[in-house]
XYZ file of C-alpha atoms in Angstrom:
316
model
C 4.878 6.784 -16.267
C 1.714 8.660 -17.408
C -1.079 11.051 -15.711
C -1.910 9.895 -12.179
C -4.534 7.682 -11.629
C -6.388 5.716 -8.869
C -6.643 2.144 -9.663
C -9.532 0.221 -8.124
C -7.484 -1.543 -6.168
C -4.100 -2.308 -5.690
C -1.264 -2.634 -3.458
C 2.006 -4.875 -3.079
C 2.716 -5.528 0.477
C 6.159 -7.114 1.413
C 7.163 -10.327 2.950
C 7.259 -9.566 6.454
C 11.061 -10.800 7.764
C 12.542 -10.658 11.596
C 16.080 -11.485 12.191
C 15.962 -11.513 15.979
C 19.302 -11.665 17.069
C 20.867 -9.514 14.544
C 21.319 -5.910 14.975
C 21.695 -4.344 11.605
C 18.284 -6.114 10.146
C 15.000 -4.832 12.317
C 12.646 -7.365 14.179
C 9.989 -7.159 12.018
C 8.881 -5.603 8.467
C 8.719 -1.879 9.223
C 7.233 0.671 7.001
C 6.954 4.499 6.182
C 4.844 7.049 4.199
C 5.708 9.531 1.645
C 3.850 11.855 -0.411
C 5.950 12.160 -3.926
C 5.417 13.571 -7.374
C 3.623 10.338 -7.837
C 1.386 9.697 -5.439
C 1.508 8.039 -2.181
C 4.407 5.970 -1.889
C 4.998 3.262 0.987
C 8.543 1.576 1.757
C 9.218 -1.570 3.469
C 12.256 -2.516 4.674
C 13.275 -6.286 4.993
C 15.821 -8.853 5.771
C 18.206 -6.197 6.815
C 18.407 -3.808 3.963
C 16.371 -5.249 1.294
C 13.324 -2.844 0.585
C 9.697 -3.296 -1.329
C 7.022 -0.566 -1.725
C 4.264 0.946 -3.402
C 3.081 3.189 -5.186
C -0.830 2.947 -6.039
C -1.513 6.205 -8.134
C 0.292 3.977 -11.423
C -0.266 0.564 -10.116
C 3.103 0.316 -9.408
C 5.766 -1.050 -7.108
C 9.359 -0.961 -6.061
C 12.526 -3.506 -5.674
C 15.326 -1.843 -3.963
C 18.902 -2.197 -1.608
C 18.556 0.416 1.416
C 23.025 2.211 1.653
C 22.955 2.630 5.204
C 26.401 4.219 4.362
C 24.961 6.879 2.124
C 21.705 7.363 3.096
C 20.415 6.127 0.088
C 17.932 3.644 -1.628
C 19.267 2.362 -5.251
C 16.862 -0.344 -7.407
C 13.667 -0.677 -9.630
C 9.788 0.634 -10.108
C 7.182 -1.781 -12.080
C 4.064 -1.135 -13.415
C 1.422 -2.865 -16.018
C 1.425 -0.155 -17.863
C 3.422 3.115 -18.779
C 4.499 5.920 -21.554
C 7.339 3.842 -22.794
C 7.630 0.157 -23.332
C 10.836 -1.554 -22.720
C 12.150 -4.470 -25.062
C 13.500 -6.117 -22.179
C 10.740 -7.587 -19.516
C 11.609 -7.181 -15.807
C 9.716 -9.474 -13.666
C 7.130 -10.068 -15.991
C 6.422 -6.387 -17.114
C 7.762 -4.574 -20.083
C 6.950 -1.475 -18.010
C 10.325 -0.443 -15.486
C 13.172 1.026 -15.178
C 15.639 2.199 -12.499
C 14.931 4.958 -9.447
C 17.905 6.147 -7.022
C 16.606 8.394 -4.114
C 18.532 10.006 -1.122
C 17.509 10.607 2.381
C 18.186 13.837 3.339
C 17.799 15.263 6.605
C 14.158 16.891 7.889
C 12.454 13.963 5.993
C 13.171 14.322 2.627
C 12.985 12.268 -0.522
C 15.573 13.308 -3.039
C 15.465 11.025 -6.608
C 15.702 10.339 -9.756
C 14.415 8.069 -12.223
C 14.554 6.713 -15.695
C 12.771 4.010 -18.298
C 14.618 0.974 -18.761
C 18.018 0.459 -17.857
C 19.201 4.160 -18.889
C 20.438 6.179 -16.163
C 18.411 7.616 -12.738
C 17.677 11.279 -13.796
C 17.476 10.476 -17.824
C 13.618 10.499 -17.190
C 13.092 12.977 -14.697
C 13.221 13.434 -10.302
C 11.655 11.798 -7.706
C 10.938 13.701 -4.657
C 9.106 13.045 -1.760
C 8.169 14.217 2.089
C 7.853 11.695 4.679
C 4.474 11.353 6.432
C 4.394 8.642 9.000
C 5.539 4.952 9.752
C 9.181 4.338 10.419
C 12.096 6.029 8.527
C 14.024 3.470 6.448
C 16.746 4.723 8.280
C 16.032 4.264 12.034
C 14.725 0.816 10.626
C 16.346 -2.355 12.905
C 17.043 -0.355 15.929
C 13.937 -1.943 18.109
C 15.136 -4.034 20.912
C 15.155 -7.769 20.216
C 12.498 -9.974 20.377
C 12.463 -12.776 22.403
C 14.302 -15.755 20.329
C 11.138 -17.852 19.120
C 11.300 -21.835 19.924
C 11.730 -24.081 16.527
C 8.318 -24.046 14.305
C 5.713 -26.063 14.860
C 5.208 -29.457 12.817
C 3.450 -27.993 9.711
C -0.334 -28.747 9.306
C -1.010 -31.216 7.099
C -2.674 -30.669 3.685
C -6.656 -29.981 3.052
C -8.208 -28.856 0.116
C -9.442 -25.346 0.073
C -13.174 -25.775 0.609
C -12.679 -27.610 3.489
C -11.022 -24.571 4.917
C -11.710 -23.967 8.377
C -11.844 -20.866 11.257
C -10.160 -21.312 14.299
C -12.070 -20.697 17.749
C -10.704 -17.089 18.618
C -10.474 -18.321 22.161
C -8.385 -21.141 21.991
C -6.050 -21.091 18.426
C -3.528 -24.043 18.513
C -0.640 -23.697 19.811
C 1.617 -23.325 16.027
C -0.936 -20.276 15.518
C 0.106 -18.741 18.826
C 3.631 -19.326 18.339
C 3.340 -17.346 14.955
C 1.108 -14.604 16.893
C 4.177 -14.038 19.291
C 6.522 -13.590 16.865
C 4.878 -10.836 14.598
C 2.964 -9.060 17.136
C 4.655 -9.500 20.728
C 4.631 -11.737 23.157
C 1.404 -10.867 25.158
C -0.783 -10.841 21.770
C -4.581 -11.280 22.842
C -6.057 -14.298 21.056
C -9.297 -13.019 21.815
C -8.556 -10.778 18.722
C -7.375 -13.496 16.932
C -9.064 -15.696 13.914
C -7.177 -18.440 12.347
C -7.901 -20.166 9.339
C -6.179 -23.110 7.289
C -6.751 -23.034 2.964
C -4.503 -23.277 0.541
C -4.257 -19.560 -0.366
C -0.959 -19.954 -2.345
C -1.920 -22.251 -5.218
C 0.519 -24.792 -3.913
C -1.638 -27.998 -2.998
C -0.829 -27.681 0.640
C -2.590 -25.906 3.410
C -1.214 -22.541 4.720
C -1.989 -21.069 7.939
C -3.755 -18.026 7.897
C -3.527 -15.685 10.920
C -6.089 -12.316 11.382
C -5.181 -10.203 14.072
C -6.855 -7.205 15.213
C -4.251 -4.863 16.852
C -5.434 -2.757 19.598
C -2.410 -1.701 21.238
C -0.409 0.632 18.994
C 0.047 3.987 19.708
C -0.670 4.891 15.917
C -3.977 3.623 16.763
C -5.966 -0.055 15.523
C -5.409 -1.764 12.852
C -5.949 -5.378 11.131
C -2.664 -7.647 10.573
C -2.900 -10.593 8.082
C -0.047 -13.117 8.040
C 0.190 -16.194 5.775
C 2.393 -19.376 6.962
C 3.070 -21.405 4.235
C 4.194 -25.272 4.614
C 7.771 -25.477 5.377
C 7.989 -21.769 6.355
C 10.100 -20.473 9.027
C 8.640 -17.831 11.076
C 11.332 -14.870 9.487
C 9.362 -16.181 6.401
C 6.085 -15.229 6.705
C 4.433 -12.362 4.827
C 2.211 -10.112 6.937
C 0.266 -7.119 5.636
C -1.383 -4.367 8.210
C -4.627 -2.335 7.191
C -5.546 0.453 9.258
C -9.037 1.774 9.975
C -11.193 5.199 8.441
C -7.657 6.658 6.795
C -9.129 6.477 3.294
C -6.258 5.125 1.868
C -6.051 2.449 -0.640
C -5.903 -0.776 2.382
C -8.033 1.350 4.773
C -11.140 -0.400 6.542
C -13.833 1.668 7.423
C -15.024 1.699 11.561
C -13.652 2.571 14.741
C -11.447 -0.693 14.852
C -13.142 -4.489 15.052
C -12.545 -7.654 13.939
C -13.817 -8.460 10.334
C -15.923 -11.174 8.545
C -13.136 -13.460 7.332
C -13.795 -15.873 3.996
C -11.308 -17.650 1.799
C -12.873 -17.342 -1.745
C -11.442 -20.003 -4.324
C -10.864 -20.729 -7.967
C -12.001 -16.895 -8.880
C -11.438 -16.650 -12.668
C -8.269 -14.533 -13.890
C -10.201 -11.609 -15.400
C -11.538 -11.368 -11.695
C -8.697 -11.445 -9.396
C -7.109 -8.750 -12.335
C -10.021 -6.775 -12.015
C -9.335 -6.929 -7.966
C -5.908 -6.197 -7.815
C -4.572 -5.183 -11.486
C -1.942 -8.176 -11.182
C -2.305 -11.370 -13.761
C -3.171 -14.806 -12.384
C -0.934 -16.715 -12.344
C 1.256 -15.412 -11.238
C -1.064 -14.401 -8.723
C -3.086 -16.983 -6.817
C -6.666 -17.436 -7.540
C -7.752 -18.387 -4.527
C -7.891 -14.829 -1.684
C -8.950 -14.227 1.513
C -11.823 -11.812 1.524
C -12.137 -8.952 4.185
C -15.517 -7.836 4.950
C -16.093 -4.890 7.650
C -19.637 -4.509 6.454
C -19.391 -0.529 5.901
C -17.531 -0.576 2.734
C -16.047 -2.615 -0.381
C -14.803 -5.837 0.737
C -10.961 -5.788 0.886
C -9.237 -9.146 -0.688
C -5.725 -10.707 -0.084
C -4.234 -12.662 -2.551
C -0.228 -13.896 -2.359
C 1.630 -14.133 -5.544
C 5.411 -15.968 -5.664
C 8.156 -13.161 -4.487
C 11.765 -13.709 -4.680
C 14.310 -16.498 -3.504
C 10.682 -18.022 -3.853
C 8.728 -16.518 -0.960
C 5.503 -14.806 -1.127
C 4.488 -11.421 -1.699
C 1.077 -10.490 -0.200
C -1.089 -8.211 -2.792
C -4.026 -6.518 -1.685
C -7.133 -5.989 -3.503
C -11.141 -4.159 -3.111
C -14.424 -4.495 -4.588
């Protein structure tokens, strides 16, 4: 790693993942703030146990396994770019190597790290305070949701341009089913804009759902969810942005739904000057986020593991 630094933009958002009926995995993505020795540093915890974050102040991001046992998080950071270079690449970077942290009591991040594959602690510690969000470890104690019906047929395929925006007031009924899922059953689609572009650089026509959330008690904030064809609803990636924080994916305003635009074929040297990720692997295409008081904020989706999709997030 090297001196801290604010990229222009930059942030890896997980796949959003809700196993309904099962208690030890939590109903929906759920994620938590630290402050560390490295910057802000946001964890998501998915599909039971399996956690992603991020860590903007070195463009960098984390793979992990949440021990419920021990209290403790075990796995990998990533960045473009750092102090030592390994021989070995690690999903496409020749910058990693391997962090182990422990959740102590009082909110406390206790780690380690190194470079490469040499052991946590041969490069230095970790440490962090928890701000706000949900602690990975009261993660998947929410009540269940309601167990969704079977997914909608999946829309057929259109090319990008002839992308289109839902009327807020009356989304089709496979948008609404999605709605329910991520954000409750009595989301408003008043405050909801749906869109259908291929977004994933597949050929085939995702649905894109923007929801403004009104009703959280940690105040509004703008959801993004991308269905791709084929995708079950525990599938879909969703990525929140709050409003006026000042933070990396914060909109600026008192909380209102944005100008929404899907933006296609950007060149490669764009989308890496957006987001400091490479395309491919990142799509080209991204959905652009304007809340005409500041930069624009872009989503782009890039392939994730067991071949989902990872939401990225990007600004002028």
């Amino acid at each position: 790693m090297t001196t801290p630094r604010w990229p222009r933009a930059l942030a890896l958002l997980s796949v959003l993942t809700a196993l309904a009926l099962a208690p030890t995995a939590p109903a929906a993505a759920q994620s938590s703030e630290w402050t560390t020795d490295f910057g802000p540093l946001v964890l998501t915890v998915r599909d039971g146990d399996r956690v992603t974050g991020v860590y903007p102040s070195y463009n960098g991001r984390i793979e992990a396994t949440l021990n419920r046992r021990d209290s403790a998080l075990e796995g990998f950071w990533l960045q473009p770019s750092s102090e030592i270079r390994c021989d070995q690449a690690r999903d496409g970077t020749h910058s990693w190597g391997l962090v182990s942290w422990s959740l102590r009591q009082g909110g406390t991040l206790q780690g380690q790290w190194s470079y490469c594959g040499n052991p946590p602690g041969s490069a230095g510690v970790w440490n962090g305070t928890f701000v706000s969000g949900t602690h990975p470890m009261d993660t998947g104690r929410e009540q269940a949701r309601v167990k969704p019906q079977a997914p909608a047929p999946t829309p057929a395929p259109v090319p990008p341009q002839h992308a289109s925006g839902g009327n807020p007031g009356e989304p089709r009924p496979d948008a609404m089913e999605v709605a329910r899922f991520l954000w409750g059953q009595y989301a408003d689609p008043s405050r909801l804009k749906v869109l259908r572009a291929d977004i994933t650089c597949d050929a085939r026509a995702d649905l894109v759902l923007v929801y403004l959330d009104l009703d959280s008690p940690d105040g509004p904030s703008l959801s993004v969810a991308v269905r791709e064809t084929g995708a079950t609803l525990e599938q879909i990636p969703a990525t929140y942005l709050d409003f006026d924080t000042g933070t990396f994916a914060s909109l600026c305003g008192p909380g209102q739904m944005v100008d929404v635009s899907v933006v296609g074929d950007l060149a490669p040297e764009r989308v890496l000057d957006l987001t400091g990720f490479s395309s491919p692997p990142a799509c080209r295409v991204g959905l652009r986020l304007d809340d005409g008081m500041c930069d624009s904020v872009w989503v782009f989706t890039m392939p994730g593991q067991d071949r989902l999709t990872d939401l990225i997030i990007g600004r002028n």
